[in-house]
Short mmCIF file of C-alpha atoms in Angstrom, two decimals:
data_model
loop_
_atom_site.label_atom_id
_atom_site.label_comp_id
_atom_site.label_asym_id
_atom_site.label_seq_id
_atom_site.Cartn_x
_atom_site.Cartn_y
_atom_site.Cartn_z
CA UNK A 1 -7.52 4.79 12.67
CA UNK A 2 -9.31 8.02 11.73
CA UNK A 3 -12.80 6.84 12.70
CA UNK A 4 -11.62 5.55 16.08
CA UNK A 5 -9.50 8.64 16.77
CA UNK A 6 -6.49 6.54 17.67
CA UNK A 7 -3.00 5.58 16.55
CA UNK A 8 -1.89 2.05 17.40
CA UNK A 9 1.71 0.87 17.43
CA UNK A 10 2.65 -2.80 17.00
CA UNK A 11 5.96 -4.61 17.02
CA UNK A 12 6.87 -6.90 14.15
CA UNK A 13 5.47 -9.91 16.01
CA UNK A 14 2.04 -8.33 15.84
CA UNK A 15 1.84 -7.36 19.52
CA UNK A 16 0.19 -4.07 20.43
CA UNK A 17 2.70 -1.78 22.14
CA UNK A 18 0.59 1.33 22.57
CA UNK A 19 -2.63 3.03 21.63
CA UNK A 20 -2.54 6.80 21.42
CA UNK A 21 -5.67 8.91 21.46
CA UNK A 22 -5.60 11.71 18.86
CA UNK A 23 -6.89 14.42 21.25
CA UNK A 24 -4.72 17.55 21.63
CA UNK A 25 -4.90 21.04 23.10
CA UNK A 26 -3.75 23.15 20.13
CA UNK A 27 -2.89 26.15 22.30
CA UNK A 28 -0.31 24.10 24.21
CA UNK A 29 1.54 23.58 20.93
CA UNK A 30 1.65 27.28 20.06
CA UNK A 31 -1.56 27.56 18.03
CA UNK A 32 -2.98 30.35 20.17
CA UNK A 33 -5.71 31.40 17.72
CA UNK A 34 -7.73 28.35 18.78
CA UNK A 35 -9.83 27.91 21.91
CA UNK A 36 -8.54 26.18 25.04
CA UNK A 37 -9.56 22.57 25.43
CA UNK A 38 -9.49 19.32 23.53
CA UNK A 39 -9.53 18.88 19.73
CA UNK A 40 -9.76 15.54 17.99
CA UNK A 41 -7.86 14.65 14.83
CA UNK A 42 -8.40 11.84 12.30
CA UNK A 43 -5.16 9.88 11.71
CA UNK A 44 -4.64 8.89 8.07
CA UNK A 45 -1.01 8.19 7.12
CA UNK A 46 2.36 8.13 8.85
CA UNK A 47 6.10 8.35 8.22
CA UNK A 48 8.98 7.42 10.52
CA UNK A 49 12.18 9.42 10.83
CA UNK A 50 15.25 7.48 9.64
CA UNK A 51 16.36 6.67 13.20
CA UNK A 52 12.91 5.35 14.08
CA UNK A 53 12.66 7.69 17.05
CA UNK A 54 9.70 9.72 15.83
CA UNK A 55 6.52 9.09 13.89
CA UNK A 56 4.82 11.88 11.94
CA UNK A 57 1.06 11.40 11.44
CA UNK A 58 -1.37 13.28 9.18
CA UNK A 59 -4.93 13.99 10.36
CA UNK A 60 -7.79 14.07 7.86
CA UNK A 61 -9.40 16.99 9.70
CA UNK A 62 -9.86 18.36 13.20
CA UNK A 63 -12.98 18.32 15.35
CA UNK A 64 -13.65 21.03 17.91
CA UNK A 65 -14.67 24.65 18.44
CA UNK A 66 -13.66 26.88 15.53
CA UNK A 67 -13.49 24.16 12.87
CA UNK A 68 -16.59 24.79 10.78
CA UNK A 69 -15.58 23.91 7.20
CA UNK A 70 -14.01 20.43 7.15
CA UNK A 71 -12.65 19.09 3.87
CA UNK A 72 -13.90 15.84 2.40
CA UNK A 73 -13.08 13.23 -0.25
CA UNK A 74 -14.95 15.19 -2.92
CA UNK A 75 -13.89 18.67 -1.75
CA UNK A 76 -11.42 20.95 -3.51
CA UNK A 77 -10.71 24.59 -2.79
CA UNK A 78 -9.13 27.08 -0.41
CA UNK A 79 -12.11 27.59 1.92
CA UNK A 80 -11.68 24.45 4.02
CA UNK A 81 -10.25 24.15 7.53
CA UNK A 82 -6.49 23.60 7.82
CA UNK A 83 -5.12 20.22 8.82
CA UNK A 84 -2.48 19.28 11.38
CA UNK A 85 0.42 16.83 11.67
CA UNK A 86 1.36 15.12 14.93
CA UNK A 87 4.91 14.34 15.96
CA UNK A 88 4.92 11.23 18.19
CA UNK A 89 7.85 10.08 20.33
CA UNK A 90 8.12 6.33 19.74
CA UNK A 91 9.79 5.75 23.12
CA UNK A 92 7.19 7.52 25.26
CA UNK A 93 4.22 7.26 22.84
CA UNK A 94 3.43 10.91 23.50
CA UNK A 95 2.43 13.59 21.00
CA UNK A 96 5.33 16.06 21.25
CA UNK A 97 4.37 18.63 18.64
CA UNK A 98 1.57 19.65 16.29
CA UNK A 99 2.22 21.39 12.94
CA UNK A 100 -0.41 23.28 10.93
CA UNK A 101 -0.63 22.44 7.18
CA UNK A 102 -3.20 22.49 4.34
CA UNK A 103 -6.72 21.02 4.21
CA UNK A 104 -7.03 17.22 4.55
CA UNK A 105 -3.33 16.26 4.72
CA UNK A 106 -2.65 12.71 3.59
CA UNK A 107 0.59 11.12 2.37
CA UNK A 108 3.89 12.10 4.02
CA UNK A 109 7.49 11.79 2.83
CA UNK A 110 10.73 12.71 4.61
CA UNK A 111 13.94 13.60 2.75
CA UNK A 112 17.04 11.42 3.19
CA UNK A 113 18.84 14.19 5.08
CA UNK A 114 15.90 14.35 7.52
CA UNK A 115 15.61 18.10 7.03
CA UNK A 116 12.34 18.28 5.11
CA UNK A 117 8.90 16.70 5.41
CA UNK A 118 6.34 16.94 2.61
CA UNK A 119 2.64 16.23 2.95
CA UNK A 120 -0.02 16.22 0.22
CA UNK A 121 -3.11 18.26 1.14
CA UNK A 122 -6.04 16.57 -0.58
CA UNK A 123 -8.74 19.24 -0.39
CA UNK A 124 -6.61 22.39 -0.72
CA UNK A 125 -4.79 20.88 -3.72
CA UNK A 126 -1.28 21.68 -2.52
CA UNK A 127 1.81 20.27 -0.82
CA UNK A 128 3.08 21.58 2.51
CA UNK A 129 6.84 21.83 3.03
CA UNK A 130 7.78 21.39 6.70
CA UNK A 131 11.23 22.34 8.00
CA UNK A 132 12.02 19.53 10.43
CA UNK A 133 14.62 21.57 12.31
CA UNK A 134 12.11 24.30 13.11
CA UNK A 135 9.09 21.95 12.88
CA UNK A 136 7.01 24.51 11.05
CA UNK A 137 5.47 24.79 7.59
CA UNK A 138 7.70 27.01 5.44
CA UNK A 139 5.97 26.74 2.06
CA UNK A 140 2.72 25.58 0.48
CA UNK A 141 2.91 24.62 -3.21
CA UNK A 142 -0.15 24.38 -5.48
CA UNK A 143 -0.10 21.21 -7.62
CA UNK A 144 -3.72 20.49 -8.67
CA UNK A 145 -6.89 18.66 -7.71
CA UNK A 146 -6.41 15.96 -5.05
CA UNK A 147 -2.69 15.34 -4.64
CA UNK A 148 -1.87 12.00 -3.01
CA UNK A 149 1.38 9.99 -3.23
CA UNK A 150 4.82 11.58 -2.77
CA UNK A 151 8.43 10.47 -3.12
CA UNK A 152 11.60 12.53 -2.83
CA UNK A 153 14.82 11.99 -4.81
CA UNK A 154 17.88 10.71 -2.98
CA UNK A 155 19.61 14.11 -3.22
CA UNK A 156 16.53 15.89 -1.86
CA UNK A 157 16.32 18.27 -4.81
CA UNK A 158 13.04 17.08 -6.36
CA UNK A 159 9.75 15.59 -5.28
CA UNK A 160 7.19 13.70 -7.38
CA UNK A 161 3.51 13.96 -6.45
CA UNK A 162 0.54 12.09 -7.91
CA UNK A 163 -2.38 14.40 -8.76
CA UNK A 164 -5.23 11.93 -8.40
CA UNK A 165 -7.89 14.20 -9.86
CA UNK A 166 -6.02 14.21 -13.17
CA UNK A 167 -3.67 12.09 -15.29
CA UNK A 168 -0.55 13.99 -14.21
CA UNK A 169 2.45 13.68 -11.93
CA UNK A 170 3.66 16.96 -10.41
CA UNK A 171 7.44 17.45 -10.30
CA UNK A 172 8.48 19.93 -7.58
CA UNK A 173 11.87 21.62 -7.52
CA UNK A 174 12.59 21.74 -3.79
CA UNK A 175 15.20 24.47 -4.24
CA UNK A 176 12.92 27.13 -5.72
CA UNK A 177 9.49 25.41 -5.28
CA UNK A 178 8.64 25.63 -8.98
CA UNK A 179 6.35 22.94 -10.42
CA UNK A 180 6.43 21.03 -13.69
CA UNK A 181 4.31 18.04 -14.80
CA UNK A 182 4.59 14.63 -16.40
CA UNK A 183 1.48 14.57 -18.57
CA UNK A 184 -0.82 11.77 -19.79
CA UNK A 185 0.25 9.26 -17.18
CA UNK A 186 -3.11 7.52 -16.90
CA UNK A 187 -6.36 7.79 -14.95
CA UNK A 188 -6.18 8.75 -11.26
CA UNK A 189 -2.52 8.23 -10.34
CA UNK A 190 -2.50 7.45 -6.62
CA UNK A 191 0.78 6.14 -5.22
CA UNK A 192 4.33 6.32 -6.53
CA UNK A 193 7.76 4.94 -5.70
CA UNK A 194 11.12 6.08 -7.04
CA UNK A 195 13.45 3.19 -7.91
CA UNK A 196 16.85 2.39 -9.44
CA UNK A 197 18.47 5.45 -7.84
CA UNK A 198 15.65 7.72 -9.03
CA UNK A 199 15.89 6.65 -12.68
CA UNK A 200 12.46 4.98 -12.73
CA UNK A 201 9.07 5.84 -11.31
CA UNK A 202 6.43 3.25 -10.37
CA UNK A 203 2.88 4.65 -10.32
CA UNK A 204 -0.42 2.96 -9.43
CA UNK A 205 -3.43 4.13 -11.46
CA UNK A 206 -6.50 3.76 -9.26
CA UNK A 207 -9.04 4.21 -12.07
CA UNK A 208 -6.86 2.83 -14.85
CA UNK A 209 -6.34 -0.55 -13.13
CA UNK A 210 -2.66 -0.50 -14.00
CA UNK A 211 0.77 0.03 -12.51
CA UNK A 212 3.18 1.99 -14.70
CA UNK A 213 6.98 1.78 -14.74
CA UNK A 214 8.33 5.03 -16.22
CA UNK A 215 11.99 5.63 -17.09
CA UNK A 216 12.65 9.30 -16.40
CA UNK A 217 15.50 9.50 -18.89
CA UNK A 218 14.43 7.33 -21.82
CA UNK A 219 10.71 8.17 -21.28
CA UNK A 220 9.88 4.47 -21.78
CA UNK A 221 6.65 3.27 -20.15
CA UNK A 222 5.87 -0.33 -19.23
CA UNK A 223 2.45 -1.17 -17.81
CA UNK A 224 1.01 -4.06 -15.85
CA UNK A 225 -2.75 -4.61 -15.72
CA UNK A 226 -4.06 -5.29 -12.22
CA UNK A 227 -7.40 -6.10 -10.63
CA UNK A 228 -9.59 -3.03 -9.93
CA UNK A 229 -8.37 -0.26 -7.64
CA UNK A 230 -4.56 -0.52 -7.39
CA UNK A 231 -3.54 1.83 -4.59
CA UNK A 232 -0.70 1.67 -2.06
CA UNK A 233 2.52 -0.13 -3.00
CA UNK A 234 5.80 -1.37 -1.55
CA UNK A 235 8.93 -2.66 -3.27
CA UNK A 236 11.37 -5.42 -2.25
CA UNK A 237 14.86 -4.33 -1.10
CA UNK A 238 16.52 -5.54 -4.30
CA UNK A 239 13.76 -3.87 -6.39
CA UNK A 240 12.82 -7.14 -8.04
CA UNK A 241 9.19 -7.19 -6.96
CA UNK A 242 6.44 -4.67 -6.44
CA UNK A 243 3.41 -5.34 -4.23
CA UNK A 244 0.20 -3.33 -4.68
CA UNK A 245 -3.18 -3.57 -2.95
CA UNK A 246 -6.26 -3.78 -5.17
CA UNK A 247 -8.90 -1.95 -3.14
CA UNK A 248 -12.00 -2.93 -5.13
CA UNK A 249 -10.93 -6.56 -5.67
CA UNK A 250 -9.96 -7.45 -2.06
CA UNK A 251 -6.54 -8.65 -3.22
CA UNK A 252 -2.93 -7.61 -3.57
CA UNK A 253 -0.74 -8.17 -6.62
CA UNK A 254 2.90 -9.20 -6.89
CA UNK A 255 4.59 -7.72 -9.97
CA UNK A 256 7.99 -8.42 -11.56
CA UNK A 257 9.58 -4.95 -11.70
CA UNK A 258 11.83 -5.66 -14.67
CA UNK A 259 9.22 -6.75 -17.18
CA UNK A 260 6.15 -5.46 -15.30
CA UNK A 261 4.64 -8.93 -15.44
CA UNK A 262 1.83 -9.80 -13.04
CA UNK A 263 3.10 -12.82 -11.12
CA UNK A 264 0.37 -13.40 -8.54
CA UNK A 265 -2.87 -12.06 -7.12
CA UNK A 266 -3.47 -12.91 -3.45
CA UNK A 267 -6.82 -12.64 -1.63
CA UNK A 268 -7.11 -10.34 1.41
CA UNK A 269 -9.83 -9.17 3.77
CA UNK A 270 -12.27 -6.54 2.53
CA UNK A 271 -10.91 -3.29 1.03
CA UNK A 272 -7.11 -3.51 1.42
CA UNK A 273 -5.78 0.03 1.70
CA UNK A 274 -2.15 -0.10 2.91
CA UNK A 275 0.82 -2.42 2.38
CA UNK A 276 4.42 -2.74 3.52
CA UNK A 277 7.14 -5.37 3.80
CA UNK A 278 8.85 -6.80 6.86
CA UNK A 279 11.64 -8.05 4.64
CA UNK A 280 13.83 -9.61 7.33
CA UNK A 281 11.02 -12.02 8.16
CA UNK A 282 9.78 -12.34 4.56
CA UNK A 283 6.38 -10.88 5.39
CA UNK A 284 3.93 -8.66 3.53
CA UNK A 285 1.67 -6.67 5.88
CA UNK A 286 -1.70 -5.50 4.51
CA UNK A 287 -4.01 -3.05 6.29
CA UNK A 288 -7.69 -3.44 5.37
CA UNK A 289 -10.46 -0.87 5.66
CA UNK A 290 -12.62 -3.55 7.27
CA UNK A 291 -10.50 -3.22 10.43
CA UNK A 292 -7.77 -5.82 10.05
CA UNK A 293 -4.04 -5.97 9.51
CA UNK A 294 -3.14 -9.22 7.75
CA UNK A 295 0.36 -10.70 7.64
CA UNK A 296 1.29 -12.91 4.70
CA UNK A 297 4.35 -15.06 5.34
CA UNK A 298 6.54 -17.30 3.19
CA UNK A 299 7.95 -20.20 5.22
CA UNK A 300 10.93 -20.73 2.93
CA UNK A 301 12.11 -17.14 3.38
CA UNK A 302 11.61 -17.41 7.13
CA UNK A 303 14.48 -19.89 7.20
CA UNK A 304 16.73 -17.29 5.57
CA UNK A 305 16.04 -14.40 7.95
CA UNK A 306 19.31 -14.97 9.84
CA UNK A 307 21.32 -15.07 6.61
CA UNK A 308 23.38 -11.87 6.30
CA UNK A 309 23.21 -12.15 2.52
CA UNK A 310 19.39 -12.04 2.59
CA UNK A 311 19.12 -8.68 0.88
CA UNK A 312 21.31 -9.87 -1.99
CA UNK A 313 19.30 -13.00 -2.73
CA UNK A 314 17.66 -13.70 -6.06
CA UNK A 315 14.12 -13.66 -4.70
CA UNK A 316 12.71 -15.47 -7.72
CA UNK A 317 14.32 -18.67 -6.40
CA UNK A 318 12.45 -18.49 -3.11
CA UNK A 319 9.38 -16.31 -2.92
CA UNK A 320 5.90 -17.23 -4.06
CA UNK A 321 3.06 -15.55 -2.22
CA UNK A 322 0.70 -18.31 -3.33
CA UNK A 323 2.67 -20.61 -1.02
CA UNK A 324 1.57 -18.70 2.06
CA UNK A 325 1.52 -21.02 5.07
CA UNK A 326 0.04 -18.61 7.60
CA UNK A 327 -2.34 -15.71 7.50
CA UNK A 328 -2.49 -13.99 10.84
CA UNK A 329 -4.90 -11.32 11.95
CA UNK A 330 -4.01 -8.68 14.51
CA UNK A 331 -6.88 -8.25 16.97
CA UNK A 332 -8.82 -5.03 16.42
CA UNK A 333 -8.17 -2.39 19.07
CA UNK A 334 -11.20 -1.29 21.05
CA UNK A 335 -12.20 2.33 20.71
CA UNK A 336 -10.71 4.40 23.51
CA UNK A 337 -12.87 6.33 25.91
CA UNK A 338 -12.12 9.92 26.95
CA UNK A 339 -11.02 8.68 30.37
CA UNK A 340 -8.38 6.38 28.87
CA UNK A 341 -4.73 7.36 29.14
CA UNK A 342 -3.04 8.88 26.10
CA UNK A 343 -0.18 6.47 26.63
CA UNK A 344 -0.12 2.77 27.34
CA UNK A 345 2.14 -0.26 27.24
CA UNK A 346 -0.47 -2.99 27.51
CA UNK A 347 0.31 -5.97 25.30
CA UNK A 348 -2.37 -8.00 23.56
CA UNK A 349 -2.09 -11.79 23.38
CA UNK A 350 0.10 -13.11 20.59
CA UNK A 351 -1.53 -13.05 17.18
CA UNK A 352 -3.51 -16.12 16.23
CA UNK A 353 -3.99 -18.00 13.01
CA UNK A 354 -7.10 -17.34 11.03
CA UNK A 355 -9.12 -20.50 10.61
CA UNK A 356 -9.29 -21.89 7.08
CA UNK A 357 -12.62 -23.20 5.84
CA UNK A 358 -13.48 -25.25 2.77
CA UNK A 359 -16.12 -23.76 0.49
CA UNK A 360 -18.43 -25.73 -1.80
CA UNK A 361 -17.74 -25.39 -5.52
CA UNK A 362 -20.17 -25.60 -8.41
CA UNK A 363 -18.30 -27.41 -11.17
CA UNK A 364 -18.40 -26.29 -14.77
CA UNK A 365 -16.31 -27.98 -17.43
CA UNK A 366 -14.65 -26.06 -20.23
CA UNK A 367 -12.92 -27.37 -23.31
CA UNK A 368 -9.53 -25.87 -24.12
CA UNK A 369 -9.50 -23.76 -27.28
CA UNK A 370 -7.52 -25.10 -30.23
CA UNK A 371 -5.68 -21.78 -30.62
CA UNK A 372 -4.50 -21.49 -27.02
CA UNK A 373 -2.71 -18.31 -25.91
CA UNK A 374 -4.65 -16.80 -22.97
CA UNK A 375 -4.55 -18.80 -19.73
CA UNK A 376 -6.65 -18.34 -16.60
CA UNK A 377 -4.06 -18.69 -13.83
CA UNK A 378 -4.98 -20.01 -10.38
CA UNK A 379 -1.51 -19.79 -8.86
CA UNK A 380 2.22 -19.40 -9.55
CA UNK A 381 4.93 -21.26 -7.67
CA UNK A 382 8.71 -21.26 -7.41
CA UNK A 383 8.66 -24.94 -6.35
CA UNK A 384 7.47 -27.27 -9.18
CA UNK A 385 6.06 -29.84 -6.74
CA UNK A 386 3.69 -27.24 -5.29
CA UNK A 387 2.48 -26.33 -8.76
CA UNK A 388 1.82 -30.01 -9.52
CA UNK A 389 -0.12 -30.32 -6.28
CA UNK A 390 -2.31 -27.34 -7.19
CA UNK A 391 -2.88 -28.78 -10.66
CA UNK A 392 -4.09 -32.10 -9.21
CA UNK A 393 -6.43 -30.28 -6.82
CA UNK A 394 -8.04 -28.48 -9.76
CA UNK A 395 -8.33 -31.68 -11.78
CA UNK A 396 -10.18 -33.34 -8.91
CA UNK A 397 -12.64 -30.44 -9.08
CA UNK A 398 -13.25 -31.05 -12.77
CA UNK A 399 -10.88 -28.61 -14.50
CA UNK A 400 -8.42 -29.43 -17.29
CA UNK A 401 -5.56 -27.84 -15.40
CA UNK A 402 -1.94 -27.77 -16.53
CA UNK A 403 1.39 -26.32 -15.41
CA UNK A 404 3.10 -23.73 -17.60
CA UNK A 405 6.81 -23.28 -16.93
CA UNK A 406 8.19 -19.75 -17.17
CA UNK A 407 9.88 -17.50 -14.61
CA UNK A 408 7.64 -19.36 -12.18
CA UNK A 409 5.47 -22.47 -12.51
CA UNK A 410 2.01 -21.19 -13.45
CA UNK A 411 -1.08 -23.34 -12.90
CA UNK A 412 -3.61 -22.80 -15.68
CA UNK A 413 -7.27 -23.60 -15.09
CA UNK A 414 -8.06 -23.33 -18.79
CA UNK A 415 -6.81 -21.66 -21.97
CA UNK A 416 -8.46 -19.61 -24.73
CA UNK A 417 -7.70 -18.25 -28.16
CA UNK A 418 -8.37 -14.58 -27.38
CA UNK A 419 -8.32 -12.25 -24.41
CA UNK A 420 -12.00 -11.51 -24.94
CA UNK A 421 -12.85 -15.20 -24.65
CA UNK A 422 -10.72 -15.58 -21.52
CA UNK A 423 -12.30 -12.51 -19.92
CA UNK A 424 -15.79 -13.84 -20.67
CA UNK A 425 -15.08 -16.89 -18.46
CA UNK A 426 -12.97 -15.14 -15.81
CA UNK A 427 -15.68 -14.03 -13.37
CA UNK A 428 -17.51 -17.35 -13.64
CA UNK A 429 -14.43 -19.39 -12.71
CA UNK A 430 -13.51 -16.93 -9.93
CA UNK A 431 -16.91 -17.53 -8.34
CA UNK A 432 -16.69 -21.30 -8.75
CA UNK A 433 -13.25 -21.60 -7.17
CA UNK A 434 -13.64 -18.64 -4.80
CA UNK A 435 -10.05 -17.75 -5.63
CA UNK A 436 -8.21 -14.90 -7.34
CA UNK A 437 -7.82 -15.84 -11.01
CA UNK A 438 -5.90 -13.76 -13.54
CA UNK A 439 -5.04 -13.89 -17.25
CA UNK A 440 -1.59 -14.78 -18.56
CA UNK A 441 -0.67 -14.52 -22.25
CA UNK A 442 1.87 -17.09 -23.46
#
């Protein structure tokens, strides 16, 4: 929480385990060119070591004597203050080391052999290479304006970095630190994930409102249109489904990885910014800029969490995020005061259910087009009975709803002859239903 100068650690039940203040004495960690006393960071992103024993955290910038030229979201150049990474012991919740890197460090990635950590430095336009044995930066590689997402190949020989101020993906050779580029990827690539044993690359385009699936060997590109502002992503263990937050739409999308088909769009709190999966409990966790972490849970998958074959399941038979039974909100952590301890084990009360409220709807009736190909979808379900229930709810509200059977059971609010016609009614129906509505071509 960069604005609250704290790092909070929760268990998978949503209980707060610790809150760690981001204040450090840089001289105590070997950075003797700085003044004695306390410096504050600004925690942005984090990455766990494979054993889960340590958490590495990037800090947007540092506050204290000697830091006079902080980077910023719109800044690019070599004149800005350096950034620092914190190494946190997950058992003691103490900051054990501090490593100096480039200006405004953001996304972190750790190689499979746990020997190398990479961090994208937003303002200085480079990537820092940290030797995790020595815990020191050993190289800084220029990649371009505003690098962001990073992933490392399984063999640790290459890294892929989104250059958000361009339409390119930087490809770094981690043996000689040379850089090549994948060009014309789309507007503002932000996050990326390597899949299928590094043969494919999934990339969210923040300004292009798309997610791209790129085959590194055949060069084939498949795209999926999303609501505005696709940013952070996570992928299911069997690589069947991709989940991406849509920052400007207050939603997250569920995408079929094979055909890059948009399956569902699910409403979240304001400005969702981070996402991950607790796959054993069939949960999608979404962090929102408004100060909430929301947990979306599928009850059917909850029953399967003890099944040892869980990770080999065909998820399409079970999972539909529109069938969410609970939406829980983790209580916001109060801002720490300077007198507070840097370490704590206090546990908050168990998470509570968010109350659901009915909202009034202004009804408008639309006639289905004769040449019907573009549907406005209000939900998709793996269980046909749930789709029928949603259809009847919409009919009671005055819509000519129907169920379309495909990979899932899609509930159509209405259908049109062209995408332009469907898009012209999309915002109106979204406002009437106060739901996430998307377009499906059939």
